[in-house]
PDB file of C-alpha atoms in Angstrom:
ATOM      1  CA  UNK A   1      67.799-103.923   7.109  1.00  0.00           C
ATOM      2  CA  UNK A   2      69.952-103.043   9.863  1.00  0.00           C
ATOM      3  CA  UNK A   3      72.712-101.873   8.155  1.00  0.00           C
ATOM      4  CA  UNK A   4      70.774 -99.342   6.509  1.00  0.00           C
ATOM      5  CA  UNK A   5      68.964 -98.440  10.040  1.00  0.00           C
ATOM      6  CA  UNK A   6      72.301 -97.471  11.384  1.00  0.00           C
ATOM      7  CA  UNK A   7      73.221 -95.804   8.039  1.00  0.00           C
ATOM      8  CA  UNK A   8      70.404 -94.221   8.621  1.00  0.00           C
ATOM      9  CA  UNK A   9      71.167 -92.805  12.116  1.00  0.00           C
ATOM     10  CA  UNK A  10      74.795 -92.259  11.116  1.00  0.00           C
ATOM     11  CA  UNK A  11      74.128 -90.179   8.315  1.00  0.00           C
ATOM     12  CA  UNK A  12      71.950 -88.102  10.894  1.00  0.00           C
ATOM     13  CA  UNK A  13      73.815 -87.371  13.948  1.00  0.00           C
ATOM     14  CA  UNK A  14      77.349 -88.198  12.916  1.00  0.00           C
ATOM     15  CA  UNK A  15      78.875 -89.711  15.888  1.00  0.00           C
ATOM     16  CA  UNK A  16      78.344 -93.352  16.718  1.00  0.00           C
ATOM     17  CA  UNK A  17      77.864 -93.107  20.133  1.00  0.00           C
ATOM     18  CA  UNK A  18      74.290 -91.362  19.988  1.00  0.00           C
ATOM     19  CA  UNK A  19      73.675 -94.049  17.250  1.00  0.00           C
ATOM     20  CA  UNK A  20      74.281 -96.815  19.585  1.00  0.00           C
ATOM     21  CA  UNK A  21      72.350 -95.343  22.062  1.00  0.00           C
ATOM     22  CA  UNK A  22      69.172 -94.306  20.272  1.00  0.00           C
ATOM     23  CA  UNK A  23      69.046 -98.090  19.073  1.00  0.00           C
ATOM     24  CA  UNK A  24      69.141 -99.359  22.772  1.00  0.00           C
ATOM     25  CA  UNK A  25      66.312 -96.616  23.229  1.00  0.00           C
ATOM     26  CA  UNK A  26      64.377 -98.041  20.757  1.00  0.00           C
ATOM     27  CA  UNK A  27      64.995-101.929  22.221  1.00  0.00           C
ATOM     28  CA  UNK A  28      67.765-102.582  19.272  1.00  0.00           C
ATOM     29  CA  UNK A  29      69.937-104.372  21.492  1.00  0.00           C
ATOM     30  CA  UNK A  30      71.985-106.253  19.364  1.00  0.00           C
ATOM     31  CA  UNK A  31      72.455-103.267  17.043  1.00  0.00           C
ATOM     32  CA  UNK A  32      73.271-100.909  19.501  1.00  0.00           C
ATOM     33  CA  UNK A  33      75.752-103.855  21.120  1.00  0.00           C
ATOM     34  CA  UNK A  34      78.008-103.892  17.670  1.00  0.00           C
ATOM     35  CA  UNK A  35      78.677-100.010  17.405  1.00  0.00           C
ATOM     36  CA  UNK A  36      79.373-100.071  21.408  1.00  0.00           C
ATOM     37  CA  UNK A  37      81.761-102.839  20.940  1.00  0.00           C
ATOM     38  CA  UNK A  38      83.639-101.194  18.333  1.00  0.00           C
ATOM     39  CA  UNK A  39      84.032 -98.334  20.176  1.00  0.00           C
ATOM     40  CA  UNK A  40      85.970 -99.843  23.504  1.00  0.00           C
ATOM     41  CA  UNK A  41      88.251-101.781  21.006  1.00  0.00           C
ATOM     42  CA  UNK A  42      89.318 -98.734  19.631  1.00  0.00           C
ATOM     43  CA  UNK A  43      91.970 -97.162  22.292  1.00  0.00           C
ATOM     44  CA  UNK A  44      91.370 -93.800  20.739  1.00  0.00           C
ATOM     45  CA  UNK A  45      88.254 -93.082  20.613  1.00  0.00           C
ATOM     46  CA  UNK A  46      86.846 -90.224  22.400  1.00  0.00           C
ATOM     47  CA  UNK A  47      84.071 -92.190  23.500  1.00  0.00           C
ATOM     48  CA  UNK A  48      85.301 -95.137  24.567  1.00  0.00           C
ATOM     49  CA  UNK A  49      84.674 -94.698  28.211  1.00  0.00           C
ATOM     50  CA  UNK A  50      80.835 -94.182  27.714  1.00  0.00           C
ATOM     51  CA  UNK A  51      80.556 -96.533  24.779  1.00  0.00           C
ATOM     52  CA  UNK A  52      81.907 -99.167  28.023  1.00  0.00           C
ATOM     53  CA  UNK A  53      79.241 -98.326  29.661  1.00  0.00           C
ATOM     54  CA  UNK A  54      76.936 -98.641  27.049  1.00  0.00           C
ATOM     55  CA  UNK A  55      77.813-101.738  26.204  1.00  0.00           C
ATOM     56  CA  UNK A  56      77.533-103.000  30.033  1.00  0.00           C
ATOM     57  CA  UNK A  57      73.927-101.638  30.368  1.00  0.00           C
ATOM     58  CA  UNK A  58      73.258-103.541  26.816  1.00  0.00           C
ATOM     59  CA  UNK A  59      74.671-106.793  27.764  1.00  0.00           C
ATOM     60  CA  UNK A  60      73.075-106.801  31.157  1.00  0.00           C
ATOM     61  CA  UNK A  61      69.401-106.119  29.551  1.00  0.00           C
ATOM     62  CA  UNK A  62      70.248-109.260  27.320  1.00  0.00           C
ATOM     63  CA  UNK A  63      71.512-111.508  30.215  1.00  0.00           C
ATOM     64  CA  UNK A  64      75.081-111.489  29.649  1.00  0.00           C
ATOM     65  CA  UNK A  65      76.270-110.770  32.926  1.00  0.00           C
ATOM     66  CA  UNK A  66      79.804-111.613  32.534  1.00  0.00           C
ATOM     67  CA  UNK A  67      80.158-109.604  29.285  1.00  0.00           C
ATOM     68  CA  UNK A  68      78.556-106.934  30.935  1.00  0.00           C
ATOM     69  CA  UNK A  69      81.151-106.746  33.826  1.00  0.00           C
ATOM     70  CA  UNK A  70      83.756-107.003  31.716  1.00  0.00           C
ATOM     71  CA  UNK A  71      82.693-103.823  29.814  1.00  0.00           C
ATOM     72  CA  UNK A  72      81.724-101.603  33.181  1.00  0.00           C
ATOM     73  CA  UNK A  73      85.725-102.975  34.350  1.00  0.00           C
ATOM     74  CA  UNK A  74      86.590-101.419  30.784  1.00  0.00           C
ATOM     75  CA  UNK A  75      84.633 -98.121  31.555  1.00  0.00           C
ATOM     76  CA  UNK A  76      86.339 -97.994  35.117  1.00  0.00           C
ATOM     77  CA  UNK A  77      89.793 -98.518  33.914  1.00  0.00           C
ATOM     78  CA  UNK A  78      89.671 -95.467  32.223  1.00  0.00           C
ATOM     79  CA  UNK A  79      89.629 -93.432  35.096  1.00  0.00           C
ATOM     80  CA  UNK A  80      87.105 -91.179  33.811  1.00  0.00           C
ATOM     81  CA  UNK A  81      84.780 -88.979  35.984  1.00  0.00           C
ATOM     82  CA  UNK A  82      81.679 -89.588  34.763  1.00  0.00           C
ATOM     83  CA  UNK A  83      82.147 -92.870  33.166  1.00  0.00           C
ATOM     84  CA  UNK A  84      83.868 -94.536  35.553  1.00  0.00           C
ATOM     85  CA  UNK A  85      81.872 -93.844  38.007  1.00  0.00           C
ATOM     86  CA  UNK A  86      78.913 -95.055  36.192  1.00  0.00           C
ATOM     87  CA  UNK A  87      80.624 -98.396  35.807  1.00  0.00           C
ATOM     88  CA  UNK A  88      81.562 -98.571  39.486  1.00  0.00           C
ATOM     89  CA  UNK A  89      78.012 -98.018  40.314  1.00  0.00           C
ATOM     90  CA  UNK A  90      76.588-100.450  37.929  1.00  0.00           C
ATOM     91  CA  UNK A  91      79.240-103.348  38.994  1.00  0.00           C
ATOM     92  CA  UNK A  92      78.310-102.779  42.877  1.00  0.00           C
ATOM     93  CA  UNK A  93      74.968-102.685  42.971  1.00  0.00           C
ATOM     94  CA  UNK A  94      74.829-106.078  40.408  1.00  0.00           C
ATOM     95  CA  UNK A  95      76.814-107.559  43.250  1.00  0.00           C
ATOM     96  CA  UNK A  96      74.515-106.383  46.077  1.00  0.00           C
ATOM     97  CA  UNK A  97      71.683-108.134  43.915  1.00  0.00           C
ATOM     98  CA  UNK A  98      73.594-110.947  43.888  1.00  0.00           C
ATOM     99  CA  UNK A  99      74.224-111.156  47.586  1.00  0.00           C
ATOM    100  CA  UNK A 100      77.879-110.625  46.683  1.00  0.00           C
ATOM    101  CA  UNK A 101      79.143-108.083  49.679  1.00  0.00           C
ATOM    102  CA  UNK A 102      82.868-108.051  48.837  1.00  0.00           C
ATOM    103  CA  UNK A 103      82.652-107.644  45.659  1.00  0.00           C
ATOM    104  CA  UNK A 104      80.084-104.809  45.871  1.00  0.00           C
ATOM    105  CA  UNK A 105      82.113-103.331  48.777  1.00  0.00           C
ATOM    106  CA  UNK A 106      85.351-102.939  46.709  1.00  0.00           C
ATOM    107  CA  UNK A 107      82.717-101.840  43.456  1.00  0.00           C
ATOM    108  CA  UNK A 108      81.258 -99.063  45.921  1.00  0.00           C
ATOM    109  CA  UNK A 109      84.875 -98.392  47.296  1.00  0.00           C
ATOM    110  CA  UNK A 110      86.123 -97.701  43.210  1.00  0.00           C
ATOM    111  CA  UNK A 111      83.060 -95.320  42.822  1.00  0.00           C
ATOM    112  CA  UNK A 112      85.025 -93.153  46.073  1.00  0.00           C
ATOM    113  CA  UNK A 113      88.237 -93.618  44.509  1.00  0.00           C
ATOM    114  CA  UNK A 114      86.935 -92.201  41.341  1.00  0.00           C
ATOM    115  CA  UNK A 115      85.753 -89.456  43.529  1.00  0.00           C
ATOM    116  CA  UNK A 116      83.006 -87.773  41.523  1.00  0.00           C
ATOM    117  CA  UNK A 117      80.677 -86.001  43.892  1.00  0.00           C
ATOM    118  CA  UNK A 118      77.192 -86.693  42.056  1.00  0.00           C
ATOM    119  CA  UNK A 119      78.122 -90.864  43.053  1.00  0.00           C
ATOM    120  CA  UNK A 120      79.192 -90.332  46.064  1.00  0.00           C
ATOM    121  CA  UNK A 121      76.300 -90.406  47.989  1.00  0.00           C
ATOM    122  CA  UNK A 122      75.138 -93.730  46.441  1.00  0.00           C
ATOM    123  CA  UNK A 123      78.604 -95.323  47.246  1.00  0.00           C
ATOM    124  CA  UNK A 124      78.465 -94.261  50.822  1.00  0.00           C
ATOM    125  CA  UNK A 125      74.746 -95.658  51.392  1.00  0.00           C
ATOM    126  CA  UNK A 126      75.642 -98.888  49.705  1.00  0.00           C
ATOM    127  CA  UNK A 127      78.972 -99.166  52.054  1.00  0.00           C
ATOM    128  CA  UNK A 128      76.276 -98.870  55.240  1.00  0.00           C
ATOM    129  CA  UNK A 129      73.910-100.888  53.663  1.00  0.00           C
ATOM    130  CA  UNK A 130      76.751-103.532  53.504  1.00  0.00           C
ATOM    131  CA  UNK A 131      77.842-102.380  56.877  1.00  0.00           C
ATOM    132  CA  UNK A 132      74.702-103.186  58.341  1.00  0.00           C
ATOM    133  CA  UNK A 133      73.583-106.707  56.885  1.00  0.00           C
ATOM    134  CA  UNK A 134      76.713-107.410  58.363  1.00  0.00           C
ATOM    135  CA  UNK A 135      76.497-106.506  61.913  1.00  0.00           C
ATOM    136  CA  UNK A 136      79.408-103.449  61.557  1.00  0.00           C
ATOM    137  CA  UNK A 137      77.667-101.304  63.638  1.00  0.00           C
ATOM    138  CA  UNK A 138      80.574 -98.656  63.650  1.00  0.00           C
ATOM    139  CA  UNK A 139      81.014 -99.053  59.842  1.00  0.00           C
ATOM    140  CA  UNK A 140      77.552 -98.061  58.752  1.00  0.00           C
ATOM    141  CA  UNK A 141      77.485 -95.058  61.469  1.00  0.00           C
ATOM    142  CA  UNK A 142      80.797 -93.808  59.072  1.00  0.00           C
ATOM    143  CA  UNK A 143      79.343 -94.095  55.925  1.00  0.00           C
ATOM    144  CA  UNK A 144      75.778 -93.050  57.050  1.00  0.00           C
ATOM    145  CA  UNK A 145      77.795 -89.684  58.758  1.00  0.00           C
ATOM    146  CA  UNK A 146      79.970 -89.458  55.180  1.00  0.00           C
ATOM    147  CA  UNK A 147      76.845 -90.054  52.913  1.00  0.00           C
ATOM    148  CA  UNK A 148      74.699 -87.016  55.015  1.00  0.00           C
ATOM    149  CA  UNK A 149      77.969 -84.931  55.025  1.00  0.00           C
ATOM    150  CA  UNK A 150      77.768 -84.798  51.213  1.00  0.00           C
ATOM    151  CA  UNK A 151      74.695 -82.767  51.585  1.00  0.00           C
ATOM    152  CA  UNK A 152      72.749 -84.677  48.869  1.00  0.00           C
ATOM    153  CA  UNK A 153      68.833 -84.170  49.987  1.00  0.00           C
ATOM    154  CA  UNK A 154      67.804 -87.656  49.381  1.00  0.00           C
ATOM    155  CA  UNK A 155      70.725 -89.310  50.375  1.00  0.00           C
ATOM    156  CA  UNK A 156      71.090 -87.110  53.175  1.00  0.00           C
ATOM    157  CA  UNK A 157      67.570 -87.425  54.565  1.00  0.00           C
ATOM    158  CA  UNK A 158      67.443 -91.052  53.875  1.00  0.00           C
ATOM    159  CA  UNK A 159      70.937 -91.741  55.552  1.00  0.00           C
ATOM    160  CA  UNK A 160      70.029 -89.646  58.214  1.00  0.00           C
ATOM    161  CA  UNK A 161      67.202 -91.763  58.768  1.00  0.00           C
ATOM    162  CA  UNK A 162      68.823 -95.198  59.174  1.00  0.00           C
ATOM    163  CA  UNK A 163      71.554 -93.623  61.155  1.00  0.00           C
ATOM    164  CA  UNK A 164      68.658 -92.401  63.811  1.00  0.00           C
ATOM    165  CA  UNK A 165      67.254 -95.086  63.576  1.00  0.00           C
ATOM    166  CA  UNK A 166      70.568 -97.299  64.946  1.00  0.00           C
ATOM    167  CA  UNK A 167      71.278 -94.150  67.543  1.00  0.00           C
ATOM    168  CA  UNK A 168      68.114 -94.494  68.822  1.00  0.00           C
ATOM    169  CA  UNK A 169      68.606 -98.266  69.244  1.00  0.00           C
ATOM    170  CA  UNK A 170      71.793 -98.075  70.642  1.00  0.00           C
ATOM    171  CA  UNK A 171      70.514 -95.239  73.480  1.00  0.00           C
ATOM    172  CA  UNK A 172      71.955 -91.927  71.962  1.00  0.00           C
ATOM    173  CA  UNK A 173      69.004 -89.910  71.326  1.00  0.00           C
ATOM    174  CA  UNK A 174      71.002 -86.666  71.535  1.00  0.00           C
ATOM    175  CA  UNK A 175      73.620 -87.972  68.224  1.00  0.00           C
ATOM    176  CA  UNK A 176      70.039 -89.213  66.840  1.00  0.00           C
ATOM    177  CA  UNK A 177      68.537 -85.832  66.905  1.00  0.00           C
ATOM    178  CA  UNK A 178      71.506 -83.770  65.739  1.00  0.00           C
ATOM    179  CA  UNK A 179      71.912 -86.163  63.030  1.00  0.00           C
ATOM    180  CA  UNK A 180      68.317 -85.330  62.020  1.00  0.00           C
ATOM    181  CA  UNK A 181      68.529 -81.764  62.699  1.00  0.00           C
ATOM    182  CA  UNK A 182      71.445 -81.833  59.841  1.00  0.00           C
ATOM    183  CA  UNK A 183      69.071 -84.046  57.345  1.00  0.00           C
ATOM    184  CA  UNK A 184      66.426 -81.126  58.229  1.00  0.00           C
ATOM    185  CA  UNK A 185      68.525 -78.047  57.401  1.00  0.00           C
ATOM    186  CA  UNK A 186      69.776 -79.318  53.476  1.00  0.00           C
ATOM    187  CA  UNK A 187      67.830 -76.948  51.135  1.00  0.00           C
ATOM    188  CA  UNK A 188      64.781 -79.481  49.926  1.00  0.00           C
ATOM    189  CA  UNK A 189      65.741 -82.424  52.270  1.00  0.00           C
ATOM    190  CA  UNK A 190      63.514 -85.639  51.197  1.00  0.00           C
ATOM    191  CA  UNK A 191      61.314 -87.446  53.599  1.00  0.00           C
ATOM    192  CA  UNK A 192      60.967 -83.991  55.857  1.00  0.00           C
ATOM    193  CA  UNK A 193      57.598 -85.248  58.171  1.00  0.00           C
ATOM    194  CA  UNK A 194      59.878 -88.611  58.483  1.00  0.00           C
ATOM    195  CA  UNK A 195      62.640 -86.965  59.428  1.00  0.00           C
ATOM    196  CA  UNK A 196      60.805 -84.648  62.043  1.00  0.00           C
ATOM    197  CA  UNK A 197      58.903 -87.798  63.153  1.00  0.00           C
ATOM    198  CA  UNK A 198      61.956 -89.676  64.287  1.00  0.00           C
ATOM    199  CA  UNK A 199      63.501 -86.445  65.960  1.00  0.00           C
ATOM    200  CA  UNK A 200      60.493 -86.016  67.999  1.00  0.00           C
ATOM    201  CA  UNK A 201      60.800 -90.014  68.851  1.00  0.00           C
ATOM    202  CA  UNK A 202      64.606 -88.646  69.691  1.00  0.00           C
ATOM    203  CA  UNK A 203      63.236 -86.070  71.581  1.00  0.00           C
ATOM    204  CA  UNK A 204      61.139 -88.694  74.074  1.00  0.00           C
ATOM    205  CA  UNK A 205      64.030 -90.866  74.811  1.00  0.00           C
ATOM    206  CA  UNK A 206      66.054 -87.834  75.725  1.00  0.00           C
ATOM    207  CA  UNK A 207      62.957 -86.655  77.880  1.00  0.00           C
ATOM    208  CA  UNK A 208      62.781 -90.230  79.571  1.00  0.00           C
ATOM    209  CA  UNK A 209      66.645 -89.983  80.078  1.00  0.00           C
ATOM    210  CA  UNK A 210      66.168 -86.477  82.031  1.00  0.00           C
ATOM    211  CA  UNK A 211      62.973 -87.784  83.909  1.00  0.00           C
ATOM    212  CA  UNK A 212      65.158 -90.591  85.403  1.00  0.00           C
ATOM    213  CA  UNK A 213      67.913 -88.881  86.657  1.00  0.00           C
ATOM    214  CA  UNK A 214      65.234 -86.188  87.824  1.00  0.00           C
ATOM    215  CA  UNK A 215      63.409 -88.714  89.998  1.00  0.00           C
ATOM    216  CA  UNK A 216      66.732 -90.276  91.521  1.00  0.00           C
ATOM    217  CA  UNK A 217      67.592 -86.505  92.906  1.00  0.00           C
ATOM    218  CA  UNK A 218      67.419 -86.600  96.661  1.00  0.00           C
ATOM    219  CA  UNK A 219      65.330 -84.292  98.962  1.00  0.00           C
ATOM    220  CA  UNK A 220      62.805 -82.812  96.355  1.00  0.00           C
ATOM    221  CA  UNK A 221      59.574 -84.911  97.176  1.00  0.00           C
ATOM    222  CA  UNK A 222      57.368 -82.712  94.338  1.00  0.00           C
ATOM    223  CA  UNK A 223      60.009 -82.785  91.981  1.00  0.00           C
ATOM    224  CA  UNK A 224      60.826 -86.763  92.260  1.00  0.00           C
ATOM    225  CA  UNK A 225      56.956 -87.571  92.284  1.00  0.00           C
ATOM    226  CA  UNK A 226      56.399 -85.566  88.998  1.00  0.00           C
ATOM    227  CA  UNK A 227      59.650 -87.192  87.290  1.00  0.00           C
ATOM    228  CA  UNK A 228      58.581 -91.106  87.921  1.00  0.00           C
ATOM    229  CA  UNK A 229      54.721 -89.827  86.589  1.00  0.00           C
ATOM    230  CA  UNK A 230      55.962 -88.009  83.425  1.00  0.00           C
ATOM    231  CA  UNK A 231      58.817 -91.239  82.802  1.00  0.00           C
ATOM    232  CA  UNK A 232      55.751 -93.722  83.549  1.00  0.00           C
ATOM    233  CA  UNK A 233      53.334 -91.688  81.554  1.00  0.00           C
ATOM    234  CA  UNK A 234      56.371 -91.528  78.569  1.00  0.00           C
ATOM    235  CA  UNK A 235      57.679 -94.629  78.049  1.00  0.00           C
ATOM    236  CA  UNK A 236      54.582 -96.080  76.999  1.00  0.00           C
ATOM    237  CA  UNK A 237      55.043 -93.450  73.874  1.00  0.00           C
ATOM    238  CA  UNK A 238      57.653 -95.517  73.272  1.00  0.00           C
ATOM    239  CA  UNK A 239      56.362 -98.755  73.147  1.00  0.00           C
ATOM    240  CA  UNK A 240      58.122 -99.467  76.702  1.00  0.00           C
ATOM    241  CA  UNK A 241      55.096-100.265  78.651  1.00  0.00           C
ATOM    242  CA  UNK A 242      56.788-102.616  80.932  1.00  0.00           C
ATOM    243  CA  UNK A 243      58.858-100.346  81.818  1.00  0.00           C
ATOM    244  CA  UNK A 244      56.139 -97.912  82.477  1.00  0.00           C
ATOM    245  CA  UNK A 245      55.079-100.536  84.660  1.00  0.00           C
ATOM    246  CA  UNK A 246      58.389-100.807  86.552  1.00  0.00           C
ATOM    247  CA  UNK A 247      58.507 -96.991  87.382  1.00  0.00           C
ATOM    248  CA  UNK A 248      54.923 -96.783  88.477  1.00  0.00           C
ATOM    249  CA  UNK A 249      56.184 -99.931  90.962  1.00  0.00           C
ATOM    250  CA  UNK A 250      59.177 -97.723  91.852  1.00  0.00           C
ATOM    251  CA  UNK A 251      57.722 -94.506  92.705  1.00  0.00           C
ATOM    252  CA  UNK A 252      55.130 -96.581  94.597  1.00  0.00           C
ATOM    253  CA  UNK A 253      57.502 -98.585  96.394  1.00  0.00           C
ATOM    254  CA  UNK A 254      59.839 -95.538  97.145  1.00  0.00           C
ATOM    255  CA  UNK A 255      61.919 -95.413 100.040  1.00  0.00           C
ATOM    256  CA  UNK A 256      60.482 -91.848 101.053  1.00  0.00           C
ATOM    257  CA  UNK A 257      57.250 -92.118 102.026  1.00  0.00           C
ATOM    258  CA  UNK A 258      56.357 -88.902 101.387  1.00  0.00           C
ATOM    259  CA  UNK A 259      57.195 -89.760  97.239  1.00  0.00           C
ATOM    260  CA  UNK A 260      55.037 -92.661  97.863  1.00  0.00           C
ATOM    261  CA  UNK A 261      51.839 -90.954  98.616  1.00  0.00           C
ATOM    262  CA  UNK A 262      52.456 -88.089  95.763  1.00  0.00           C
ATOM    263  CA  UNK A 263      52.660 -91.297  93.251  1.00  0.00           C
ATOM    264  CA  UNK A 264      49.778 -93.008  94.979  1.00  0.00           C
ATOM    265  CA  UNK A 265      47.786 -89.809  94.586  1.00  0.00           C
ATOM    266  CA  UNK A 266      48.985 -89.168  90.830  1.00  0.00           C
ATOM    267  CA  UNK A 267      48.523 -92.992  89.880  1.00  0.00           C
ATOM    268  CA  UNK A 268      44.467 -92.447  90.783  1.00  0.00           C
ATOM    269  CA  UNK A 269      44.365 -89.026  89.527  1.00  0.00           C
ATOM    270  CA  UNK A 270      45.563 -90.288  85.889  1.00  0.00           C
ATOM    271  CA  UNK A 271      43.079 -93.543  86.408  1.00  0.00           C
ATOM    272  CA  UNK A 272      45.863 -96.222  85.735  1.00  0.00           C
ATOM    273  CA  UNK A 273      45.410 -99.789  86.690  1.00  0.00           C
ATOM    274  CA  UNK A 274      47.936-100.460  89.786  1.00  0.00           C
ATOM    275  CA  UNK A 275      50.920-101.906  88.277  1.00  0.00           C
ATOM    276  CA  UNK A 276      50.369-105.540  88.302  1.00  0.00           C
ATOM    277  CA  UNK A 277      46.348-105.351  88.266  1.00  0.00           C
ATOM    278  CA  UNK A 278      43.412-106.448  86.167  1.00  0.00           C
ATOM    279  CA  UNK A 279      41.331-104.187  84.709  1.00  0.00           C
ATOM    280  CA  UNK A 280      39.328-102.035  86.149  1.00  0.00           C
ATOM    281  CA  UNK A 281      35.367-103.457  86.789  1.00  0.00           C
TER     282      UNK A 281
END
């Protein structure tokens, strides 16, 4: 009954290949498996390269995991574009299942060699992923900067997200928020309210960072009384409220008496608790 299935679809389209992979469609695995597999052993066929990959999907849905990375090693020995690629990208991101970082590093690493620009993206956010479960700090900033470079809108906004995000925790609000900036201006960027979110989070830490150095500036009693309030009044945006805590103790503790009392006097004004008291009765 098979045979005469495939006939079937032979007769119709003429070309192997779509037979094969209307037979996977329809969950004919092992059918679609033979014509696939007679395809890479011929050298010459035209579709070889995307019958490899074919086959690889195939063997992978029926739990052959070794046959299928032999066939996606086929597909990617060919060199092709499109097929390669594909094979690269299935092969790395079995081994990231897998826990398997080398392997998927040097998969992801084939897809760039390959260097078709619809998989690039993908290869650079698995590099950082990789990067980043292992502590490279300066490895996934490069591929996170190389995968928003490509200008992908997904890939773009979602790299530009993690890369923030590991800006923001290593104090560099200002590379955090033109790295966001970027994500924001690619025609139909993904995640946008995410995006402006974290740039606005960017935004405070480069506020608390000018607020700081404001209130450190000598002989401006008005102007060093306002910056500890606005940092205090901040960092608790921030989740920092220890910190908070600390400036409030600062400004009230300032050498300059005169600072002092303008803290003092905006402490009450905003109704805080003294640093270091209960609550209110």
């Amino acid at each position: 009954m098979r045979s005469l299935v495939m006939a079937a679809h032979e007769v119709e389209s003429g070309r192997p290949i779509d037979d094969a992979r209307r037979l996977a469609e329809d969950g004919d695995l092992d059918a679609a498996a033979e014509i696939f597999t007679r395809l890479v052993a011929d050298e010459g066929a035209a579709d070889r390269a995307q019958a490899a990959v074919g086959l690889a999907v195939v063997l992978e849905k029926r739990g052959d995991l070794t046959g299928a990375r032999a066939a996606a090693r086929a597909a990617l020995a060919t060199g092709h574009p499109e097929y390669a690629a594909q094979a690269a990208c299935l092969l790395a991101r079995g081994f990231e299942r897998e826990g398997l970082a080398d392997q998927a590093r040097a998969a992801w690493q084939a897809v760039i060699g390959v260097g078709t620009p619809a998989y690039l993206p993908a290869a650079h956010l698995g590099l950082a992923r990789i990067a980043a479960e292992e502590d490279d700090g300066a490895v996934a900033e490069e591929e996170l900067r190389a995968a928003l470079a490509t200008g992908d809108p997904e890939a773009g906004s979602h790299a530009a997200q993690m890369l923030a995000e590991h800006l923001l925790a290593a104090g560099e609000p200002g590379a955090a928020a033109d790295a966001l900036l970027d994500a924001l201006a690619l025609p139909g960027a993904a995640d946008p309210g995410r995006l402006r979110v974290l740039l606005g989070m960017a935004h405070l830490d480069m506020a608390c960072g000018e607020f700081a150095a404001a209130a450190g500036e000598p002989g401006d009693v008005d102007g060093a009384a306002l910056a500890i309030e606005l940092l205090a009044r901040t960092l608790p945006l921030r989740g920092r409220d220890e910190d908070a805590e600390a400036v409030w103790s600062y400004g009230l503790d300032h050498p300059d008496e005169a600072v002092a009392e303008q803290v003092r006097l905006r402490l009450r004004r905003g109704d805080d608790p003294a640093p270091g008291a209960g609550p209110q009765a």
